[in-house]
């Protein structure tokens, strides 16, 4: 079994501020940093640092070659990262004095995936392999259907959430990983319990993780429910926490851990992440969790 991650590759431009800029306001930042990022890249880094063999499929411009090199340095298979003359996707990230973030995203090369690249990227996959997707690339519908036809297990993290998500074939998704806002937009419900109930009723064969940040994480499928509180930590930067959780969770269950143990390990990894600045650079290695 192999994990394929068909996801975004971004350059994260991070601006530290006292507060998020308001309409009409010009705000001087207190610090500027540039990092490798993108939900896809972050999750591949987390999977690799958790000890799982992962193949990243994605697209960059010529300004993003260092992102491919970074992934390769963590042991990720980068054979199917394609290049284009378009600029690499990037994010403008504000981090305020309480370590919360606000993000403006430019899709760039991430939004130029072709049908041929879908087929080439997943050509080597086999029935029983796992595919991880987020919502920062185009052609998600085609990728999901192509993967399902090949017998891959599909994990979907619909972030950042858009209205188009509702038109995707979520009935062929095996695992849905959402935060409160994403869960509400998909189900129309606000409470954690109602989000889980509605998702399972609508997609009875799905397994769902509902992440609540500092409040913990819920799991549900048609057979069981679990809740694990978050580890208590003083945050510095929350940017890559969700991606770290997802990568470590998938790594754990792919190697035979129970859902509960996977949630506990992923929580611990996310706690390490938020105590450091940056996204990919803040993701811990497995030996740090001991």
Tab-separated table of C-alpha atoms in Angstrom:
chain	number	residue	atom	x	y	z
A	1	UNK	CA	0.000	0.000	0.000
A	2	UNK	CA	1.295	3.439	-0.968
A	3	UNK	CA	0.060	6.947	-0.179
A	4	UNK	CA	-0.360	9.382	-3.066
A	5	UNK	CA	-0.913	13.045	-2.282
A	6	UNK	CA	-2.276	15.042	-5.234
A	7	UNK	CA	-1.951	18.511	-3.793
A	8	UNK	CA	-0.804	22.094	-3.824
A	9	UNK	CA	2.706	23.495	-3.650
A	10	UNK	CA	2.942	27.106	-2.468
A	11	UNK	CA	5.380	29.769	-1.438
A	12	UNK	CA	4.175	31.128	1.918
A	13	UNK	CA	4.901	34.801	2.554
A	14	UNK	CA	4.289	35.424	6.231
A	15	UNK	CA	3.771	38.866	7.767
A	16	UNK	CA	3.713	39.221	11.552
A	17	UNK	CA	1.307	41.945	12.732
A	18	UNK	CA	-0.274	43.228	15.935
A	19	UNK	CA	-3.702	42.606	14.372
A	20	UNK	CA	-5.170	41.651	10.998
A	21	UNK	CA	-5.276	44.536	8.557
A	22	UNK	CA	-8.703	46.191	8.321
A	23	UNK	CA	-10.416	47.683	5.231
A	24	UNK	CA	-8.800	51.004	4.365
A	25	UNK	CA	-5.929	50.462	6.822
A	26	UNK	CA	-2.231	50.457	5.990
A	27	UNK	CA	-0.414	48.366	8.568
A	28	UNK	CA	3.326	47.987	9.059
A	29	UNK	CA	4.316	44.395	9.795
A	30	UNK	CA	6.763	43.614	12.576
A	31	UNK	CA	8.451	40.736	10.751
A	32	UNK	CA	8.526	39.082	7.314
A	33	UNK	CA	9.422	35.462	6.566
A	34	UNK	CA	9.160	33.196	3.523
A	35	UNK	CA	8.487	29.487	3.782
A	36	UNK	CA	7.607	26.478	1.664
A	37	UNK	CA	3.895	25.807	2.002
A	38	UNK	CA	0.632	24.766	0.449
A	39	UNK	CA	-1.689	22.312	2.167
A	40	UNK	CA	-0.561	19.583	-0.196
A	41	UNK	CA	3.131	20.127	0.433
A	42	UNK	CA	2.630	20.418	4.193
A	43	UNK	CA	0.680	17.170	4.349
A	44	UNK	CA	3.284	15.329	2.273
A	45	UNK	CA	6.019	16.593	4.604
A	46	UNK	CA	3.995	15.439	7.622
A	47	UNK	CA	3.434	12.001	6.080
A	48	UNK	CA	7.130	11.639	5.272
A	49	UNK	CA	8.317	12.845	8.685
A	50	UNK	CA	5.867	10.414	10.266
A	51	UNK	CA	7.668	7.630	8.417
A	52	UNK	CA	5.349	6.840	5.503
A	53	UNK	CA	6.351	6.401	1.847
A	54	UNK	CA	4.473	9.147	0.000
A	55	UNK	CA	4.360	10.188	-3.648
A	56	UNK	CA	3.467	13.846	-4.199
A	57	UNK	CA	1.673	14.801	-7.405
A	58	UNK	CA	1.383	18.501	-8.191
A	59	UNK	CA	2.548	21.428	-10.286
A	60	UNK	CA	4.942	24.346	-9.858
A	61	UNK	CA	6.348	27.237	-11.836
A	62	UNK	CA	10.040	27.762	-12.393
A	63	UNK	CA	10.116	29.900	-9.253
A	64	UNK	CA	9.060	26.890	-7.179
A	65	UNK	CA	11.824	24.369	-7.884
A	66	UNK	CA	13.013	24.725	-4.290
A	67	UNK	CA	9.657	23.285	-3.134
A	68	UNK	CA	10.322	20.105	-5.103
A	69	UNK	CA	13.834	19.948	-3.655
A	70	UNK	CA	12.480	20.365	-0.119
A	71	UNK	CA	10.074	17.458	-0.548
A	72	UNK	CA	12.796	15.280	-2.043
A	73	UNK	CA	14.997	16.127	0.940
A	74	UNK	CA	12.331	14.666	3.236
A	75	UNK	CA	12.211	11.472	1.205
A	76	UNK	CA	9.026	12.245	-0.747
A	77	UNK	CA	8.773	10.777	-4.262
A	78	UNK	CA	8.657	13.887	-6.503
A	79	UNK	CA	8.689	12.091	-9.858
A	80	UNK	CA	5.242	13.430	-10.731
A	81	UNK	CA	5.633	17.078	-9.783
A	82	UNK	CA	5.119	18.836	-13.095
A	83	UNK	CA	6.411	22.281	-14.148
A	84	UNK	CA	4.787	25.112	-16.099
A	85	UNK	CA	5.587	28.646	-17.245
A	86	UNK	CA	2.908	29.955	-14.867
A	87	UNK	CA	4.019	31.253	-11.450
A	88	UNK	CA	3.983	28.921	-8.481
A	89	UNK	CA	1.017	29.279	-6.160
A	90	UNK	CA	1.612	31.489	-3.163
A	91	UNK	CA	-0.050	32.614	0.038
A	92	UNK	CA	0.016	35.955	1.841
A	93	UNK	CA	-0.300	35.060	5.532
A	94	UNK	CA	-0.902	37.471	8.379
A	95	UNK	CA	-0.025	36.154	11.840
A	96	UNK	CA	-1.314	38.323	14.692
A	97	UNK	CA	-0.061	38.765	18.254
A	98	UNK	CA	-2.191	35.844	19.501
A	99	UNK	CA	-0.705	33.487	16.831
A	100	UNK	CA	-3.917	33.305	14.782
A	101	UNK	CA	-3.583	33.587	11.010
A	102	UNK	CA	-5.441	35.061	8.041
A	103	UNK	CA	-4.490	33.804	4.587
A	104	UNK	CA	-4.879	35.180	1.048
A	105	UNK	CA	-4.211	32.463	-1.533
A	106	UNK	CA	-3.116	32.714	-5.187
A	107	UNK	CA	-3.546	29.392	-6.988
A	108	UNK	CA	-1.032	29.835	-9.814
A	109	UNK	CA	0.345	26.564	-11.156
A	110	UNK	CA	-1.828	24.597	-8.730
A	111	UNK	CA	-4.851	25.544	-10.825
A	112	UNK	CA	-3.426	24.332	-14.148
A	113	UNK	CA	-3.512	20.538	-13.639
A	114	UNK	CA	-4.432	18.763	-16.902
A	115	UNK	CA	-6.242	15.475	-17.492
A	116	UNK	CA	-3.044	14.018	-18.903
A	117	UNK	CA	-1.209	14.917	-15.688
A	118	UNK	CA	-3.899	13.196	-13.624
A	119	UNK	CA	-3.399	10.007	-15.594
A	120	UNK	CA	0.399	10.252	-15.550
A	121	UNK	CA	0.501	11.070	-11.854
A	122	UNK	CA	-1.639	8.109	-10.798
A	123	UNK	CA	-0.424	5.682	-13.471
A	124	UNK	CA	1.710	3.724	-11.018
A	125	UNK	CA	-1.000	3.400	-8.368
A	126	UNK	CA	-2.764	0.138	-7.635
A	127	UNK	CA	-6.002	-1.010	-6.043
A	128	UNK	CA	-5.742	-0.542	-2.291
A	129	UNK	CA	-3.384	2.432	-2.450
A	130	UNK	CA	-4.461	5.646	-0.686
A	131	UNK	CA	-5.018	9.062	-2.247
A	132	UNK	CA	-5.044	12.305	-0.269
A	133	UNK	CA	-6.648	15.463	-1.697
A	134	UNK	CA	-7.209	19.046	-0.557
A	135	UNK	CA	-9.036	21.950	-2.239
A	136	UNK	CA	-6.100	23.967	-3.587
A	137	UNK	CA	-5.873	22.345	-7.030
A	138	UNK	CA	-8.248	22.122	-9.994
A	139	UNK	CA	-9.971	19.052	-11.521
A	140	UNK	CA	-10.833	17.475	-8.167
A	141	UNK	CA	-13.923	15.823	-9.653
A	142	UNK	CA	-11.861	14.077	-12.335
A	143	UNK	CA	-9.134	13.079	-9.872
A	144	UNK	CA	-11.641	11.560	-7.431
A	145	UNK	CA	-13.422	9.575	-10.118
A	146	UNK	CA	-10.174	8.394	-11.728
A	147	UNK	CA	-8.862	7.246	-8.325
A	148	UNK	CA	-12.114	5.504	-7.393
A	149	UNK	CA	-12.153	3.668	-10.724
A	150	UNK	CA	-8.654	2.390	-9.946
A	151	UNK	CA	-9.741	1.177	-6.507
A	152	UNK	CA	-7.850	3.752	-4.448
A	153	UNK	CA	-9.073	4.779	-0.991
A	154	UNK	CA	-9.771	8.534	-1.094
A	155	UNK	CA	-9.048	10.902	1.804
A	156	UNK	CA	-10.403	14.411	1.263
A	157	UNK	CA	-9.613	17.563	3.221
A	158	UNK	CA	-11.853	20.242	1.596
A	159	UNK	CA	-9.720	23.197	2.621
A	160	UNK	CA	-9.955	26.000	1.825
A	161	UNK	CA	-13.728	25.509	1.691
A	162	UNK	CA	-15.647	26.787	-1.342
A	163	UNK	CA	-19.237	26.368	-2.510
A	164	UNK	CA	-18.032	24.107	-5.350
A	165	UNK	CA	-17.230	21.372	-2.806
A	166	UNK	CA	-20.928	20.460	-2.603
A	167	UNK	CA	-20.930	19.471	-6.283
A	168	UNK	CA	-18.046	17.019	-5.903
A	169	UNK	CA	-18.759	13.257	-5.742
A	170	UNK	CA	-18.351	13.043	-1.968
A	171	UNK	CA	-20.174	9.712	-1.977
A	172	UNK	CA	-17.001	8.073	-3.337
A	173	UNK	CA	-14.798	9.615	-0.636
A	174	UNK	CA	-13.738	7.139	2.080
A	175	UNK	CA	-12.440	9.653	4.639
A	176	UNK	CA	-13.591	13.257	5.060
A	177	UNK	CA	-11.395	15.500	7.224
A	178	UNK	CA	-12.951	18.885	8.042
A	179	UNK	CA	-12.829	21.706	10.575
A	180	UNK	CA	-15.940	23.325	12.063
A	181	UNK	CA	-16.452	25.821	9.233
A	182	UNK	CA	-15.967	23.213	6.519
A	183	UNK	CA	-18.260	20.783	8.315
A	184	UNK	CA	-20.943	23.440	8.625
A	185	UNK	CA	-20.740	24.400	4.949
A	186	UNK	CA	-21.038	20.771	3.842
A	187	UNK	CA	-23.836	19.724	6.206
A	188	UNK	CA	-25.634	22.989	7.043
A	189	UNK	CA	-25.206	22.198	10.751
A	190	UNK	CA	-23.276	24.152	13.379
A	191	UNK	CA	-22.731	21.895	16.392
A	192	UNK	CA	-20.118	19.165	16.235
A	193	UNK	CA	-22.680	16.461	17.016
A	194	UNK	CA	-25.065	17.606	14.286
A	195	UNK	CA	-22.271	17.921	11.733
A	196	UNK	CA	-21.227	14.326	12.401
A	197	UNK	CA	-24.787	12.977	12.415
A	198	UNK	CA	-25.679	14.723	9.158
A	199	UNK	CA	-22.478	13.688	7.381
A	200	UNK	CA	-22.929	10.017	8.310
A	201	UNK	CA	-26.613	10.094	7.345
A	202	UNK	CA	-25.778	11.608	3.966
A	203	UNK	CA	-22.695	9.465	3.293
A	204	UNK	CA	-23.210	6.275	5.353
A	205	UNK	CA	-19.980	4.590	4.248
A	206	UNK	CA	-17.743	7.545	5.049
A	207	UNK	CA	-15.413	8.011	8.025
A	208	UNK	CA	-15.185	11.605	9.230
A	209	UNK	CA	-12.707	13.543	11.328
A	210	UNK	CA	-13.926	16.888	12.663
A	211	UNK	CA	-11.008	18.970	13.926
A	212	UNK	CA	-11.734	21.748	16.426
A	213	UNK	CA	-8.282	23.245	16.891
A	214	UNK	CA	-7.542	23.869	20.585
A	215	UNK	CA	-10.836	22.144	21.501
A	216	UNK	CA	-9.808	18.735	20.162
A	217	UNK	CA	-11.029	16.371	17.429
A	218	UNK	CA	-14.053	14.138	16.817
A	219	UNK	CA	-14.193	10.918	14.802
A	220	UNK	CA	-17.345	9.263	13.524
A	221	UNK	CA	-18.436	6.477	11.216
A	222	UNK	CA	-21.607	4.412	11.168
A	223	UNK	CA	-20.245	2.151	13.920
A	224	UNK	CA	-18.557	4.401	16.464
A	225	UNK	CA	-17.822	7.906	17.790
A	226	UNK	CA	-14.658	9.167	19.495
A	227	UNK	CA	-13.487	12.482	20.930
A	228	UNK	CA	-9.903	13.360	21.840
A	229	UNK	CA	-9.097	16.708	23.517
A	230	UNK	CA	-6.226	18.779	22.143
A	231	UNK	CA	-2.909	18.881	23.945
A	232	UNK	CA	-2.375	22.113	25.857
A	233	UNK	CA	0.416	24.249	24.441
A	234	UNK	CA	1.227	27.950	24.103
A	235	UNK	CA	0.953	28.627	20.352
A	236	UNK	CA	3.419	30.675	18.338
A	237	UNK	CA	2.013	30.032	14.852
A	238	UNK	CA	-0.993	27.799	14.050
A	239	UNK	CA	-0.460	27.824	10.259
A	240	UNK	CA	0.506	24.181	9.682
A	241	UNK	CA	-1.254	22.503	12.598
A	242	UNK	CA	-4.151	21.009	10.655
A	243	UNK	CA	-1.868	19.691	7.916
A	244	UNK	CA	0.438	18.146	10.508
A	245	UNK	CA	-2.525	16.443	12.173
A	246	UNK	CA	-3.764	15.028	8.860
A	247	UNK	CA	-0.374	13.725	7.758
A	248	UNK	CA	0.343	12.026	11.075
A	249	UNK	CA	-3.174	10.618	11.372
A	250	UNK	CA	-3.037	9.015	7.925
A	251	UNK	CA	0.477	7.738	8.600
A	252	UNK	CA	-0.680	6.087	11.818
A	253	UNK	CA	-3.717	4.306	10.432
A	254	UNK	CA	-1.808	3.277	7.287
A	255	UNK	CA	0.568	1.315	9.515
A	256	UNK	CA	-2.186	-0.414	11.472
A	257	UNK	CA	-2.786	1.868	14.464
A	258	UNK	CA	-6.299	2.188	15.840
A	259	UNK	CA	-8.233	5.350	15.098
A	260	UNK	CA	-7.901	6.433	18.729
A	261	UNK	CA	-4.133	5.960	18.771
A	262	UNK	CA	-3.837	7.766	15.437
A	263	UNK	CA	-5.791	10.720	16.847
A	264	UNK	CA	-3.576	10.864	19.931
A	265	UNK	CA	-0.361	10.770	17.923
A	266	UNK	CA	-1.632	13.335	15.421
A	267	UNK	CA	-2.675	15.633	18.275
A	268	UNK	CA	0.796	15.440	19.752
A	269	UNK	CA	2.425	16.216	16.408
A	270	UNK	CA	0.113	19.215	15.910
A	271	UNK	CA	1.023	20.497	19.378
A	272	UNK	CA	4.703	20.449	18.426
A	273	UNK	CA	3.870	22.264	15.187
A	274	UNK	CA	2.053	25.245	16.742
A	275	UNK	CA	4.934	25.887	19.133
A	276	UNK	CA	7.155	26.845	16.157
A	277	UNK	CA	6.935	29.458	13.363
A	278	UNK	CA	6.181	28.531	9.762
A	279	UNK	CA	4.266	25.711	8.136
A	280	UNK	CA	6.391	22.941	6.598
A	281	UNK	CA	9.410	23.953	8.669
A	282	UNK	CA	7.436	23.555	11.899
A	283	UNK	CA	6.263	19.971	11.241
A	284	UNK	CA	8.001	17.607	13.689
A	285	UNK	CA	9.853	14.405	12.895
A	286	UNK	CA	8.521	11.258	14.523
A	287	UNK	CA	11.517	10.902	16.829
A	288	UNK	CA	10.679	14.302	18.350
A	289	UNK	CA	7.368	12.997	19.663
A	290	UNK	CA	8.976	10.508	22.020
